[in-house]
Short mmCIF file of C-alpha atoms in Angstrom, two decimals:
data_model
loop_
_atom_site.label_atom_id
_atom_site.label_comp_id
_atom_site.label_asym_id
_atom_site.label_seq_id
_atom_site.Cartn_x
_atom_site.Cartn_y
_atom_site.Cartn_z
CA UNK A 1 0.00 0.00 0.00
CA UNK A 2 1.65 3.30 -1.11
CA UNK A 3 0.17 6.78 0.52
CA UNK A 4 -1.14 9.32 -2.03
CA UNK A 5 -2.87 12.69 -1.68
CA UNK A 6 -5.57 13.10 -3.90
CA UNK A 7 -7.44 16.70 -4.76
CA UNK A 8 -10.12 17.31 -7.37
CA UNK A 9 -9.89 20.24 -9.77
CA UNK A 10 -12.74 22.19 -11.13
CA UNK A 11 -13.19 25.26 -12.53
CA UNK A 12 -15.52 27.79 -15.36
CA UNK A 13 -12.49 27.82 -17.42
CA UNK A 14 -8.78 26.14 -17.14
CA UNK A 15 -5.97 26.64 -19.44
CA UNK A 16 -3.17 23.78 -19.37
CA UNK A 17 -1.10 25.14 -21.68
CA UNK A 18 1.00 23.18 -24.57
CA UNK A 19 3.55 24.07 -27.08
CA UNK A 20 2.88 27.67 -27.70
CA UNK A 21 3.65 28.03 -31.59
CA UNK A 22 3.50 31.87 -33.06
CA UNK A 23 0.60 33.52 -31.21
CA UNK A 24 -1.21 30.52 -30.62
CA UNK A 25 -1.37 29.15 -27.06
CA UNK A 26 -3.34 26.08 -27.05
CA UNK A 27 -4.68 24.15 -24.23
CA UNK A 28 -4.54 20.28 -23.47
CA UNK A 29 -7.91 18.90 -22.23
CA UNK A 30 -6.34 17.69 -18.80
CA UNK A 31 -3.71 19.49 -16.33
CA UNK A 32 0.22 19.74 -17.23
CA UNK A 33 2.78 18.71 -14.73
CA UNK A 34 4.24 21.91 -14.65
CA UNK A 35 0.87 23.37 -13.92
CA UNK A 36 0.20 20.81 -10.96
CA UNK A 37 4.25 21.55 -10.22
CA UNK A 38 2.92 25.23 -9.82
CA UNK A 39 -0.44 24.79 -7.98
CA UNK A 40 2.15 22.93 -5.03
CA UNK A 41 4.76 25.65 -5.30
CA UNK A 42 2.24 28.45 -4.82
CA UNK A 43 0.27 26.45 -1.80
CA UNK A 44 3.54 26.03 0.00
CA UNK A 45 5.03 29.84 -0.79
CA UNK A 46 7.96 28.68 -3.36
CA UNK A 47 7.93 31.60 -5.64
CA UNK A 48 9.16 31.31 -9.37
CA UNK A 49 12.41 33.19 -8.92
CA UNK A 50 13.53 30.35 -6.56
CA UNK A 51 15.30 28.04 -8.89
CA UNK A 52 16.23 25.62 -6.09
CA UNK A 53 12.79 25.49 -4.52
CA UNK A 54 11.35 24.89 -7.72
CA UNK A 55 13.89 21.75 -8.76
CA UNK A 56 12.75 20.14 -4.99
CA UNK A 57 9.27 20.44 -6.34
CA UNK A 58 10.04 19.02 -9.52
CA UNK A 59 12.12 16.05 -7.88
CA UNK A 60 9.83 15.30 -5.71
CA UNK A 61 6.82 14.42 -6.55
CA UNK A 62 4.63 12.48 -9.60
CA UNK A 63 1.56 12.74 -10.54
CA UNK A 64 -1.48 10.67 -11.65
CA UNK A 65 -4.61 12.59 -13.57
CA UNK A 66 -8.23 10.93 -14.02
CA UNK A 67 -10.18 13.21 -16.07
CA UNK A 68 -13.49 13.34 -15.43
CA UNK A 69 -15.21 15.58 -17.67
CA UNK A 70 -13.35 17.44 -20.32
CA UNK A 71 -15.25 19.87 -20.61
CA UNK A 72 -16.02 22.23 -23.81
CA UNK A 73 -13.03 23.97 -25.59
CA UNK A 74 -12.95 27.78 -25.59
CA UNK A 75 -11.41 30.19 -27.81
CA UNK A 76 -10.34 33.74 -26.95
CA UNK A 77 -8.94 36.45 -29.78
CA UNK A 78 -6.83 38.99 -28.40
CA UNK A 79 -4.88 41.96 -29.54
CA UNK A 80 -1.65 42.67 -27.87
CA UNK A 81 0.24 45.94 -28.09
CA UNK A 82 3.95 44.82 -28.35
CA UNK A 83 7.09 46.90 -28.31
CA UNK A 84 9.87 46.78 -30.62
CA UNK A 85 12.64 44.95 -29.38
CA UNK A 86 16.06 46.52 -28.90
CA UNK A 87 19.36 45.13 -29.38
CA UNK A 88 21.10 44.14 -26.02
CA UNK A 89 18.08 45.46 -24.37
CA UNK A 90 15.70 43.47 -22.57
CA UNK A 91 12.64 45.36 -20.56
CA UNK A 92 11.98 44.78 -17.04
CA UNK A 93 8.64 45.61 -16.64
CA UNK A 94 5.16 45.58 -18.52
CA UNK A 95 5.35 49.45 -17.74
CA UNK A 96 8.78 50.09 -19.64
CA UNK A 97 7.28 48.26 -22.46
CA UNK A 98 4.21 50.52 -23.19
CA UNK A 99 6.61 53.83 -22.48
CA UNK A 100 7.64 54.61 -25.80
CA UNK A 101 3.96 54.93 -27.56
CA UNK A 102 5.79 55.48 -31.40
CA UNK A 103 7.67 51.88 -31.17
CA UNK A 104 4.39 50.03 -30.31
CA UNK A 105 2.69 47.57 -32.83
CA UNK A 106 -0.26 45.38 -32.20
CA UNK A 107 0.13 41.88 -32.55
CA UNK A 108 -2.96 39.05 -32.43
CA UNK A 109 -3.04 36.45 -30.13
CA UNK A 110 -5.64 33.39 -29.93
CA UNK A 111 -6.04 31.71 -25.97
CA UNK A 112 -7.42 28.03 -25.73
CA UNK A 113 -9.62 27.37 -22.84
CA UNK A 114 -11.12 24.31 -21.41
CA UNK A 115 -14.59 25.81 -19.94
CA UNK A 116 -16.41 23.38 -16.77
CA UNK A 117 -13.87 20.80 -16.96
CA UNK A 118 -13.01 18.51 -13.61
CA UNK A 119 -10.02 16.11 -12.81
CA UNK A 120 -8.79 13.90 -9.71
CA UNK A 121 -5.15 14.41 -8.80
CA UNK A 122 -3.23 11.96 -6.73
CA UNK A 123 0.17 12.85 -6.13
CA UNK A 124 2.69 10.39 -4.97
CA UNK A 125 5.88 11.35 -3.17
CA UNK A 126 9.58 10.15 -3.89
CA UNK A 127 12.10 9.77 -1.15
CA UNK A 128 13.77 12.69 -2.05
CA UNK A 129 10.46 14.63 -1.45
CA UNK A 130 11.00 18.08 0.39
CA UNK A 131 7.56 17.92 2.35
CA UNK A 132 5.19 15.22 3.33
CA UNK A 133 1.99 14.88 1.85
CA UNK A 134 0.27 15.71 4.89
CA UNK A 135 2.11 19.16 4.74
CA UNK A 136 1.05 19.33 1.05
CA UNK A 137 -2.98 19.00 1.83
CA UNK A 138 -2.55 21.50 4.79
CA UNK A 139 -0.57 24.23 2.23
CA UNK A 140 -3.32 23.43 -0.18
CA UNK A 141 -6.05 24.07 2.17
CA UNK A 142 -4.55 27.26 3.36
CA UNK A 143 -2.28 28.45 0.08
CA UNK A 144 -0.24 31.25 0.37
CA UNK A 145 -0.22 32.43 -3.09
CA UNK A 146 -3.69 31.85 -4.83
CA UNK A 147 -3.63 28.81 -6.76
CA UNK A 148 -5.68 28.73 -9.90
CA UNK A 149 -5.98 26.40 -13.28
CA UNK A 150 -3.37 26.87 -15.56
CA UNK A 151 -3.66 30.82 -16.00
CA UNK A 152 -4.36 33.25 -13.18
CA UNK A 153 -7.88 34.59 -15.15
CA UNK A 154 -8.80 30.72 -14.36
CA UNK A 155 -9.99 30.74 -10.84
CA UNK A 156 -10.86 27.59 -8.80
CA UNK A 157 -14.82 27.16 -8.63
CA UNK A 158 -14.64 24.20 -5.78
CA UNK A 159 -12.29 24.28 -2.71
CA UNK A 160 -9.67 21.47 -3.58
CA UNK A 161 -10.51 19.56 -0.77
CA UNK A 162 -6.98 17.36 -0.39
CA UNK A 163 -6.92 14.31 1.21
CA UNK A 164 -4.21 11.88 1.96
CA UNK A 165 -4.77 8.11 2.08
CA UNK A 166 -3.55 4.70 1.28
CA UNK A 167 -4.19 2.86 -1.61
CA UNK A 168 -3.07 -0.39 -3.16
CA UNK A 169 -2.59 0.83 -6.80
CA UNK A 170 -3.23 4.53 -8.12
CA UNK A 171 -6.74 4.19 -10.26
CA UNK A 172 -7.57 3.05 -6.55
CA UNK A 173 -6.78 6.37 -5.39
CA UNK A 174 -7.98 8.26 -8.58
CA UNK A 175 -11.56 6.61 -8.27
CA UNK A 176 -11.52 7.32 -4.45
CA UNK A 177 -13.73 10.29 -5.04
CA UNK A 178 -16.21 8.66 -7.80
CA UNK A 179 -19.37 8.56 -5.31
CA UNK A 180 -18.64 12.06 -3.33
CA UNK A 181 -20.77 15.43 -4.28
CA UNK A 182 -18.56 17.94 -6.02
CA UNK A 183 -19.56 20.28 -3.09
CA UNK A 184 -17.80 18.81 0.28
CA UNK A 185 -20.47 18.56 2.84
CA UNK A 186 -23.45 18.42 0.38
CA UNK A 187 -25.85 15.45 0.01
CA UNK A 188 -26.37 14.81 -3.49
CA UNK A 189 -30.07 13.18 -2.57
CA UNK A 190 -30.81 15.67 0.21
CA UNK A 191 -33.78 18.18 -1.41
CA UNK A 192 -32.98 20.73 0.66
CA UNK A 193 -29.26 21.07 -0.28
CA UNK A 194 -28.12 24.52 -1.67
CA UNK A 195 -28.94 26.21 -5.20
CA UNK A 196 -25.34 25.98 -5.82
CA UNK A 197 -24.58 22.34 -6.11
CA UNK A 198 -23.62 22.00 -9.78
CA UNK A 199 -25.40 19.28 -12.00
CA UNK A 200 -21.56 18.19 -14.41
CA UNK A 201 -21.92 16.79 -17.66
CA UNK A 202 -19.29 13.74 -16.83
CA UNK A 203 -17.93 12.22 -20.14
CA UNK A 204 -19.21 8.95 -20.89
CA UNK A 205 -15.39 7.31 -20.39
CA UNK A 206 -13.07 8.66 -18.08
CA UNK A 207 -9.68 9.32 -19.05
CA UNK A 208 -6.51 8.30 -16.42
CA UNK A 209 -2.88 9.99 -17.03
CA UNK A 210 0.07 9.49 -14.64
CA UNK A 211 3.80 9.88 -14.99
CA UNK A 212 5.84 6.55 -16.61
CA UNK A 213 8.15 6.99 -13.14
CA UNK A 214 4.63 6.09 -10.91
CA UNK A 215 4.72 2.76 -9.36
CA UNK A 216 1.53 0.22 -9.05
CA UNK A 217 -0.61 2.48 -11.64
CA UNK A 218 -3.22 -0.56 -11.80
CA UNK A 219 -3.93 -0.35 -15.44
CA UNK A 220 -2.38 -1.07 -18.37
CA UNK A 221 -1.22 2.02 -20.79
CA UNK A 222 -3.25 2.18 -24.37
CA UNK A 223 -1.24 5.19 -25.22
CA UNK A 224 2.02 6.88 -24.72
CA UNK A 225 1.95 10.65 -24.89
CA UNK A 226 4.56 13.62 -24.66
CA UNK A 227 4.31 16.48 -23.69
CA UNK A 228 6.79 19.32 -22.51
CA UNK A 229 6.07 20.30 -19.42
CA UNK A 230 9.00 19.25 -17.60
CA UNK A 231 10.06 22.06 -15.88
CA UNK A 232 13.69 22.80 -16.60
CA UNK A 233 13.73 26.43 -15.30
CA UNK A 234 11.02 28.75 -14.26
CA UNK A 235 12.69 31.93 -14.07
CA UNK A 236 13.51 31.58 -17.72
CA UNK A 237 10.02 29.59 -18.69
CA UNK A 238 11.89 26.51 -19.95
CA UNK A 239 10.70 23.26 -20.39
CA UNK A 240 11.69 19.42 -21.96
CA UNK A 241 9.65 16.52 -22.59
CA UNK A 242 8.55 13.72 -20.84
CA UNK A 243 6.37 10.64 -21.68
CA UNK A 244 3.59 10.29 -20.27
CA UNK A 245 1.15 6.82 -19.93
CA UNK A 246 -2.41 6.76 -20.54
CA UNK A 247 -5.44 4.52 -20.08
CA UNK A 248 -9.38 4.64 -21.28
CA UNK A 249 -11.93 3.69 -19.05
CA UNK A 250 -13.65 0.71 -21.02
CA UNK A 251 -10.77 -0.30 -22.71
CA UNK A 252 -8.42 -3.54 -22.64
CA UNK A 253 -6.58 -3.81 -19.51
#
């Protein structure tokens, strides 16, 4: 039996961003690693300029994703005002940028969303961990940087309610919160509960991710995927690829 802490995310709108070619930033359809990597870091305080704090967070923990509901993709068209760039110049600040109103051009820029998506995160710790996973539900509970889903216009809609517990295999631990209200505290037959409990459109199979280094997944991988999202440095917004495993609900084990 291996401990895991498992949280559920939910949200109006979630952006787990991909390669971002040109001016497109495209979303996948369940959370990145570097996005979960950065939902821990800004529960426990570990802010992005802190290369070392962010490598402990990156050693230290792997993740499994079931994906509930996908949710329906959304599309936003922007248009950016966007200096020109000197040579051996860089700008500091948003504010420097927009100074010189003569050297601005617009640019366009089109933002994938997922809107009224929901996952189950389990999160498994290695050795080398630099907190427990009971410290890890507590930070989450009581964050000191506001977490949110991929971009900070994505706000959580549901408290994350994280919970640590043993399991024998991670699906185990990903299905843990199959029968439970998406409000905590909320009786999904009681007529009385409140006008806010929300009625999701869950997709017909669910969808499980975890990281190839996970041990005792409990299913059998129909598909390998990469993706980069391995953090390599946040301060410069680098990343590599990893390969990640993933199973359908319904399909052969």
């Amino acid at each position: 039996m291996r401990d895991y802490l498992v949280f559920r995310l939910y949200g109006p709108m979630a952006s787990w961003g991909e390669l971002a070619v040109g001016e497109q930033r495209v979303s996948a359809d369940h959370p990145s690693r570097s996005a979960l990597l950065g939902l821990l870091g800004a529960a426990l305080g570990v802010r992005r300029s802190d290369e070392g704090g962010q490598q402990a967070l990156s050693r230290g923990y792997r993740f499994g994703v079931k994906l509930v509901a996908a949710g329906m993709p959304l599309r936003d068209y922007h248009t950016v005002q966007w200096p020109d760039i000197p040579k051996k110049f860089s700008y500091r600040t948003r504010r420097q940028e927009m100074r010189d109103k003569a050297k601005l051009n617009t640019i366009l820029s089109s933002r994938e969303y997922r809107s009224d998506s929901l996952s189950v995160v389990a999160v498994e710790a290695a050795p080398d961990a630099p907190h427990g996973l009971a410290a890890l539900a507590d930070a989450l509970c009581s964050p000191v940087f506001m977490p949110y889903l991929g971009r900070k216009s994505c706000p959580l809609a549901l408290p994350l309610d994280p919970r640590v517990g043993g399991f024998y295999t991670l699906k185990q631990a990903l299905d843990s919160r199959d029968d439970e209200p998406l409000l905590p505290g909320v009786d999904p037959d009681d007529d009385d509960r409140l006008p806010v409990d929300i009625d999701l459109d869950k997709d017909r199979q669910a969808r499980y991710f975890w990281d190839e280094a996970m041990a005792d997944a409990g299913m059998d991988a129909t598909l390998q995927l990469m993706r980069h999202d391995q953090p390599l440095s946040r301060r410069r917004w680098q990343f590599e690829p990893r390969r990640e495993l993933a199973y359908l609900e319904g399909g052969r084990q």
